[in-house]
C-alpha cells in the first residue's frame, strides 16, 4: 500500500464509518473544513477528555479556563499577530489567484493555474487571521478577529486565574478551544484546516527556571502521546534552530509524527520568556506582575507553552491505528485505536435472531449503556460481517450471545487485535471491560 493510498483509504473509511465528513458536502464542500460524524465526535471528545484529565485533573499546579473566541482587537496587536502572523503571497497578473511565494510550483514564475509566464510581482504579506465585525456597523473601528490560538485568552486572564484560584507561581492555565486561521495551503485531510481545535497549556514560571520546566513539559507531552498508544518510533523531537525561532521564543521543540506525507509537527513546546505578559502589560496599561508571597519580590513570569491540535491528534490516532491484514484467508481492515480512544467500546451481537438471544443481548447492551460504557447493538448480517464492521470502526471488544448463553448465562468476548475469545458470565462483562479501560498503559 503506497502512502498516498493510505490517506485515500483513511478518508474513505472516515466517511463510510461516520468519523469525518467534508463540510457542506451537498454543496460541493467548503475549503478545508471538516465535520465530525457520530464516531468522530466521540473520538475527538475522548482525546480532549484524556488531555484534560492529564493536564488539569491530575495536577495541583494547573487550572482550566474557557476564554471566548472573540477578544478585544488590541490583544492581537499586543501579541504580534496583526503585524507578524502573515505568509508571503504572490498574485498572478492574469487570473489574480494568490499563492504562497515559497511554493515550488511557482518558482519558475509561471502561474500553475492559468499558465501565464512571468506572472508574479513582488510578494505581499497576507495576514492569516479571519476578520469580522462586532455590532451592526461594518467599519474599520468595529473589526474583530476570530482567535488564531487560545493562548492569548490565558495571558489576559493570568491575574484573574492566579488570584481567584489562589495559585503560586509556578502554575499553569489549560484551555481547549476552537481556533481559526485563513491558511493559504491547507490540506492533507484534517492535518491543516481553517477551523480547528487546540489544547494549550500556558505554564507561568519564575525567570531562571524556564529551562527546567521546558524539559519537564517536553518529556510529559511525549509521555502523553505514548499513553494514547501512538507508536513511539513514529514520533520524534525536532528542536528549532536559532533562525527558525518565533519572535517571542527563547527555545522551541516540535513533536513530530511520521505522517504518510512526511514527518510533520503535531505539537509544539515553546519557551516564550516574559514576552506575552510584558506586551499585554504595555498595551493594556495594567500591571501583570506576580508578587511572591514569601520574598515580596515582584516579577513578570516567564511562560512555557505546550500547544497541540485536537484534529491533528485525531489524524495521528487514525493513521497510527490503521492496518490491513489477512485473517483465515479473509482480508480485514482494522482501526487499532487504543480502547481509551475508541468511540464504541463494545458491540453486542446475538448469534441468531431467535431462541431468545436478541432479548438477552439487548438487556446486556442496555446494562452496559447504563454503566456509561458506549455499546453498540447489531443483529444484521453474518457474525463475520458484524465483526468486520466493528474492526473498521475501531471497537476493541465484541460480545456474542449464543445458544450456551441461554443455558448458562455466559457469553464470549472477542478481542479486536488478538482475536482471542474468552467466556465470561453476563454479569461479568461490564467489570471485565471497565477493568481494561482503566488499566494504565
Ligand atoms: P504549522 O507550522 O503546522 O502551521 P504552527 O507552528 O503554526 O503550525 P502552532 O501555532 O504552534 O502551530 O499551533 C500548535 C498546534 O496547533 C500545531 O502543532 C497543530 O497541532 C495545531 N494546528 C496549527 N495550525 C493548524 C491548522 N491550520 N489545522 C489544524 N491544526 C493546526
XYZ file of C-alpha atoms and ligand atoms in Angstrom:
472
model
C 0.000 0.000 0.000
C 1.546 3.338 -1.007
C 1.435 6.224 1.405
C -0.974 8.193 -0.813
C -3.230 5.170 -0.923
C -3.241 5.129 2.846
C -4.581 8.694 3.015
C -7.250 7.911 0.386
C -8.292 4.805 2.267
C -8.445 6.646 5.531
C -10.577 9.469 4.100
C -12.973 6.911 2.672
C -13.099 4.823 5.863
C -13.669 8.015 7.870
C -16.681 8.825 5.721
C -18.049 5.272 5.499
C -17.933 4.682 9.244
C -19.097 8.157 10.268
C -15.846 9.595 11.578
C -15.325 12.628 9.353
C -17.324 14.221 6.530
C -16.451 17.056 4.223
C -18.164 20.228 5.409
C -21.222 21.265 3.365
C -20.664 18.259 1.125
C -24.035 18.531 -0.668
C -22.956 21.979 -1.867
C -19.671 20.649 -3.188
C -17.761 21.105 0.060
C -16.064 24.097 1.694
C -12.331 24.682 1.512
C -10.529 22.785 4.228
C -13.163 22.480 6.879
C -14.463 19.131 8.037
C -17.364 17.816 10.104
C -17.057 15.090 12.697
C -19.714 12.380 12.434
C -21.123 10.103 15.147
C -17.865 8.209 15.713
C -15.585 11.179 15.018
C -17.183 13.339 17.663
C -16.665 10.559 20.239
C -13.017 10.093 19.271
C -12.445 13.815 19.492
C -14.134 14.023 22.892
C -12.005 11.151 24.154
C -8.832 12.920 23.010
C -9.900 16.112 24.777
C -11.015 14.331 27.945
C -7.730 12.437 28.208
C -5.762 15.653 27.727
C -7.858 17.459 30.337
C -7.502 14.615 32.841
C -3.719 14.531 32.459
C -3.136 18.267 32.294
C -5.733 19.591 34.756
C -7.363 16.942 36.953
C -4.205 15.030 37.761
C -2.155 18.106 38.671
C -2.290 20.575 41.530
C -0.489 23.256 39.583
C -2.794 23.679 36.555
C -6.219 25.345 36.336
C -8.650 25.259 33.434
C -10.100 28.187 31.507
C -12.570 28.637 28.660
C -11.970 32.076 27.157
C -14.057 33.427 24.307
C -13.114 33.281 20.650
C -13.737 36.994 20.083
C -11.363 39.247 22.007
C -10.505 42.920 22.166
C -8.697 43.764 18.895
C -5.763 45.282 20.807
C -4.974 41.771 22.094
C -3.780 40.839 18.605
C -1.675 43.967 18.310
C -0.004 43.200 21.627
C 0.539 39.551 20.721
C 2.223 40.484 17.440
C -0.380 38.742 15.290
C -1.578 41.877 13.467
C 1.974 42.610 12.299
C 3.593 39.227 12.002
C 1.040 36.428 11.645
C 1.480 36.518 7.902
C 2.522 34.458 4.914
C 4.195 35.997 1.853
C 1.860 35.744 -1.153
C 2.258 36.452 -4.831
C -0.610 37.183 -7.201
C -0.941 36.162 -10.841
C -1.271 39.280 -13.024
C -3.673 37.424 -15.341
C -6.031 35.245 -13.241
C -5.410 37.031 -9.920
C -5.026 33.782 -7.983
C -2.724 34.068 -4.996
C -0.046 31.570 -3.978
C 2.449 31.226 -1.197
C 5.678 32.688 -2.504
C 7.737 29.799 -1.133
C 5.891 27.028 -3.015
C 7.998 25.054 -5.517
C 5.170 25.201 -8.136
C 5.571 28.957 -8.568
C 9.358 29.061 -8.529
C 9.779 29.475 -12.295
C 7.395 32.428 -12.343
C 4.695 30.587 -14.271
C 1.152 30.582 -12.871
C 0.209 26.962 -12.017
C -3.488 27.726 -12.703
C -3.651 29.714 -15.968
C -0.118 29.092 -17.241
C 0.837 32.772 -17.714
C 4.622 33.254 -17.776
C 6.334 35.914 -15.637
C 3.001 36.131 -13.868
C 4.092 37.392 -10.482
C 5.245 40.668 -8.950
C 6.810 41.142 -5.529
C 5.343 39.061 -2.690
C 2.960 40.806 -0.326
C 2.272 39.847 3.283
C -1.136 38.283 3.851
C -2.492 38.071 7.390
C -3.868 34.661 8.365
C -6.403 35.957 10.886
C -10.089 35.888 9.954
C -11.666 39.311 10.352
C -15.250 40.075 11.160
C -17.271 42.972 12.571
C -18.702 43.365 16.023
C -22.033 45.172 16.273
C -24.254 46.417 13.458
C -21.796 48.695 11.661
C -19.303 47.255 9.207
C -16.469 49.750 9.584
C -12.794 49.650 10.430
C -13.452 50.642 14.059
C -15.604 47.565 14.665
C -13.191 44.963 13.246
C -12.591 41.961 15.475
C -10.701 38.757 14.770
C -11.511 35.098 15.225
C -8.711 33.946 17.507
C -5.891 32.096 15.735
C -4.810 30.433 19.016
C -6.237 30.011 22.516
C -3.058 31.192 24.289
C -3.916 34.896 24.410
C -7.074 34.187 26.423
C -4.865 32.600 29.085
C -2.416 35.537 29.157
C -5.059 38.227 29.538
C -6.668 36.191 32.336
C -3.373 35.484 34.093
C -4.183 37.564 37.173
C -7.875 36.563 37.248
C -6.945 32.899 37.440
C -3.951 33.357 39.739
C -5.932 35.395 42.256
C -9.272 33.546 42.141
C -7.663 30.100 42.351
C -5.014 31.400 44.826
C -2.168 29.952 42.795
C 1.500 30.420 43.442
C 3.998 30.560 40.574
C 4.815 28.076 39.073
C 1.336 27.224 37.835
C -0.411 26.823 34.515
C -3.624 27.655 32.667
C -5.043 24.995 30.348
C -7.540 25.572 27.562
C -9.230 23.583 24.854
C -10.999 25.512 22.150
C -11.522 26.461 18.551
C -9.005 28.499 16.605
C -9.215 29.868 13.065
C -6.502 30.508 10.509
C -7.054 31.525 6.926
C -4.353 29.090 5.781
C -3.201 29.567 2.196
C -2.132 25.997 1.588
C -4.382 23.875 3.734
C -4.847 20.215 3.031
C -3.919 16.649 3.803
C -7.377 15.932 5.151
C -7.669 17.287 8.726
C -3.922 17.981 9.054
C -4.190 21.654 8.179
C -7.643 23.191 8.217
C -9.019 26.691 8.538
C -11.095 25.930 11.612
C -9.603 23.600 14.203
C -9.327 22.952 17.905
C -6.300 23.381 20.110
C -5.332 22.059 23.520
C -2.897 24.520 25.021
C -1.156 24.955 28.331
C 0.469 28.219 29.388
C 2.724 27.479 32.338
C 3.948 30.535 34.296
C 7.330 30.205 35.974
C 9.893 32.284 37.801
C 12.535 33.667 35.413
C 15.611 31.461 35.588
C 13.614 28.244 35.992
C 12.209 28.132 32.448
C 14.766 25.655 31.110
C 13.900 23.039 33.723
C 10.189 23.477 33.049
C 10.759 23.310 29.323
C 12.437 19.909 29.783
C 9.666 18.797 32.126
C 6.889 19.615 29.666
C 8.748 18.241 26.669
C 9.008 14.852 28.375
C 5.486 14.973 29.817
C 3.901 15.675 26.472
C 5.736 12.849 24.708
C 4.690 10.527 27.510
C 1.066 11.512 26.961
C 1.192 10.642 23.267
C 2.735 7.297 24.115
C -0.076 6.716 26.636
C -2.573 7.099 23.769
C -0.938 4.106 22.139
C 0.855 6.065 19.380
C 3.909 4.070 18.265
C 6.992 5.737 19.810
C 9.123 5.014 16.733
C 6.752 7.182 14.678
C 7.406 10.239 16.872
C 10.446 12.422 17.368
C 11.520 15.774 18.812
C 12.836 18.441 16.469
C 14.406 21.468 18.077
C 14.082 24.815 16.254
C 17.386 26.363 15.201
C 18.111 29.988 16.225
C 16.942 31.325 12.826
C 13.650 29.378 12.946
C 12.535 30.638 16.363
C 9.420 32.808 16.506
C 9.957 36.407 17.634
C 8.773 35.597 21.173
C 10.581 32.307 21.675
C 13.740 31.509 23.545
C 13.564 27.805 22.752
C 11.114 25.633 20.857
C 10.757 21.985 20.114
C 8.238 20.253 17.856
C 6.915 16.810 18.484
C 6.686 15.340 15.012
C 4.860 12.302 13.704
C 5.741 10.396 10.565
C 2.596 11.041 8.510
C 2.159 9.333 5.110
C 3.146 12.733 3.650
C 6.315 13.038 5.759
C 7.499 13.987 9.242
C 5.381 16.923 10.427
C 4.707 18.808 13.629
C 1.723 17.868 15.700
C 2.664 19.505 18.987
C 4.890 22.441 19.868
C 6.578 23.143 23.219
C 7.767 26.732 23.459
C 9.770 28.709 25.991
C 8.287 32.178 25.489
C 10.074 34.308 28.115
C 8.026 37.212 29.552
C 7.174 38.402 26.042
C 3.421 37.779 26.280
C 2.681 39.219 29.706
C 5.034 42.191 29.148
C 3.362 43.065 25.886
C -0.110 42.867 27.415
C 1.069 44.973 30.336
C 2.405 47.550 27.879
C -0.658 47.591 25.602
C -3.322 47.465 28.327
C -1.578 49.726 30.805
C -2.429 47.184 33.557
C 0.248 45.625 35.703
C 0.612 41.909 35.100
C 3.213 41.179 37.734
C 3.248 38.426 40.268
C 4.230 39.189 43.847
C 5.958 36.291 45.542
C 4.302 35.993 48.985
C 7.458 34.637 50.640
C 10.022 37.121 49.368
C 7.720 40.005 48.367
C 9.621 40.050 45.117
C 7.723 41.313 42.051
C 8.287 39.862 38.622
C 6.622 39.156 35.309
C 6.567 35.355 34.977
C 8.116 33.542 32.048
C 5.893 31.216 30.045
C 6.450 27.664 28.882
C 3.706 26.655 26.450
C 2.559 23.313 25.111
C 0.271 23.529 22.075
C -1.281 20.605 20.254
C -4.127 20.336 17.754
C -7.110 18.146 18.627
C -7.740 17.414 14.962
C -4.092 16.631 14.304
C -4.072 14.249 17.253
C -7.204 12.588 15.842
C -5.414 12.235 12.493
C -2.342 10.750 14.179
C -4.520 8.259 16.056
C -6.339 7.231 12.862
C -3.171 6.856 10.793
C -1.270 5.097 13.542
C -4.103 2.659 14.148
C -4.980 1.799 10.537
C -3.935 -1.620 9.291
C -4.955 -4.203 6.704
C -4.351 -7.874 7.303
C -5.342 -11.385 6.287
C -7.233 -13.411 8.842
C -8.078 -17.000 7.952
C -7.831 -16.139 4.272
C -10.073 -13.083 4.590
C -8.807 -9.531 4.253
C -9.741 -7.256 7.113
C -9.259 -3.564 7.839
C -8.641 -2.701 11.464
C -8.598 0.640 13.172
C -6.400 -0.370 16.082
C -7.342 2.562 18.323
C -6.366 2.421 21.959
C -9.542 1.338 23.836
C -9.499 4.637 25.751
C -9.831 6.495 22.442
C -12.249 4.113 20.727
C -15.699 5.687 20.174
C -17.550 2.397 20.721
C -16.046 0.293 23.493
C -18.096 -2.820 22.942
C -20.518 -4.250 20.385
C -23.137 -6.801 21.395
C -24.401 -9.411 18.937
C -26.998 -12.120 19.297
C -25.685 -15.026 17.195
C -29.134 -15.613 15.676
C -32.368 -13.631 15.642
C -34.329 -16.261 17.569
C -34.342 -18.538 20.635
C -34.485 -15.539 22.989
C -30.923 -14.474 22.088
C -31.865 -10.917 20.950
C -33.600 -10.369 24.308
C -30.524 -11.421 26.300
C -28.253 -9.326 24.082
C -30.482 -6.241 24.284
C -30.576 -6.480 28.049
C -26.784 -6.663 28.224
C -26.437 -3.737 25.780
C -28.744 -1.618 27.932
C -26.915 -2.527 31.103
C -23.586 -1.523 29.525
C -25.037 1.823 28.499
C -26.407 2.411 31.978
C -22.856 1.975 33.243
C -21.741 4.644 30.755
C -19.898 2.159 28.547
C -20.570 3.144 24.913
C -22.098 -0.016 23.448
C -23.469 -0.864 20.000
C -26.121 -3.476 19.296
C -26.083 -5.229 15.940
C -28.187 -8.117 14.599
C -27.698 -7.504 10.873
C -25.687 -9.894 8.705
C -23.423 -12.835 9.448
C -21.355 -12.738 12.616
C -18.204 -12.408 10.473
C -19.534 -9.280 8.780
C -20.552 -7.812 12.100
C -17.010 -8.353 13.406
C -15.501 -6.727 10.288
C -17.676 -3.631 10.660
C -16.552 -3.203 14.259
C -12.889 -3.847 13.359
C -13.080 -0.969 10.887
C -14.831 1.255 13.381
C -12.069 0.609 15.933
C -14.260 -1.178 18.514
C -11.925 -3.130 20.816
C -14.374 -5.803 22.007
C -17.356 -7.705 20.606
C -19.659 -9.750 22.802
C -21.595 -12.609 21.242
C -24.685 -14.100 22.831
C -25.094 -17.695 21.636
C -27.067 -20.853 22.446
C -24.960 -21.557 25.516
C -25.755 -18.072 26.886
C -29.438 -19.005 27.099
C -28.471 -22.108 29.127
C -25.735 -20.941 31.476
C -25.744 -17.125 31.221
C -22.249 -16.895 29.729
C -21.121 -15.002 26.604
C -17.933 -14.702 24.559
C -15.834 -11.555 24.378
C -13.671 -11.300 21.300
C -10.598 -9.091 21.226
C -10.196 -6.941 18.091
C -6.408 -7.291 17.916
C -5.583 -10.780 19.171
C -8.900 -12.328 18.014
C -8.855 -14.317 21.236
C -12.245 -15.197 22.671
C -12.939 -15.587 26.353
C -16.100 -16.820 28.028
C -17.458 -14.542 30.708
C -20.712 -14.511 32.658
C -23.282 -11.915 31.626
C -22.785 -10.044 34.910
C -19.032 -10.217 34.402
C -18.997 -8.309 31.092
C -19.093 -4.727 32.344
C -16.481 -5.221 35.128
C -14.263 -7.015 32.574
C -14.461 -4.008 30.237
C -14.168 -1.340 32.921
C -11.063 -3.019 34.292
C -9.393 -2.895 30.886
C -10.428 0.706 30.233
C -8.925 1.897 33.488
C -5.688 -0.056 33.107
C -2.613 2.172 32.790
C -0.687 1.759 29.548
P 2.284 24.849 11.373
O 3.775 25.113 11.322
O 1.893 23.429 11.081
O 1.453 25.867 10.667
P 2.315 26.201 13.832
O 3.736 26.036 14.198
O 1.815 27.485 13.311
O 1.877 25.009 12.874
P 1.221 26.410 16.435
O 0.831 27.811 16.240
O 2.376 26.102 17.325
O 1.435 25.716 15.030
O -0.064 25.573 16.846
C 0.004 24.484 17.723
C -0.659 23.254 17.150
O -1.951 23.557 16.655
C 0.069 22.621 15.983
O 1.107 21.770 16.415
C -1.047 21.817 15.349
O -1.235 20.583 16.017
C -2.250 22.702 15.566
N -2.529 23.498 14.361
C -1.961 24.683 13.991
N -2.477 25.110 12.832
C -3.402 24.193 12.453
C -4.287 24.074 11.330
N -4.343 25.002 10.393
N -5.087 22.983 11.274
C -5.057 22.036 12.229
N -4.249 22.105 13.301
C -3.434 23.151 13.422
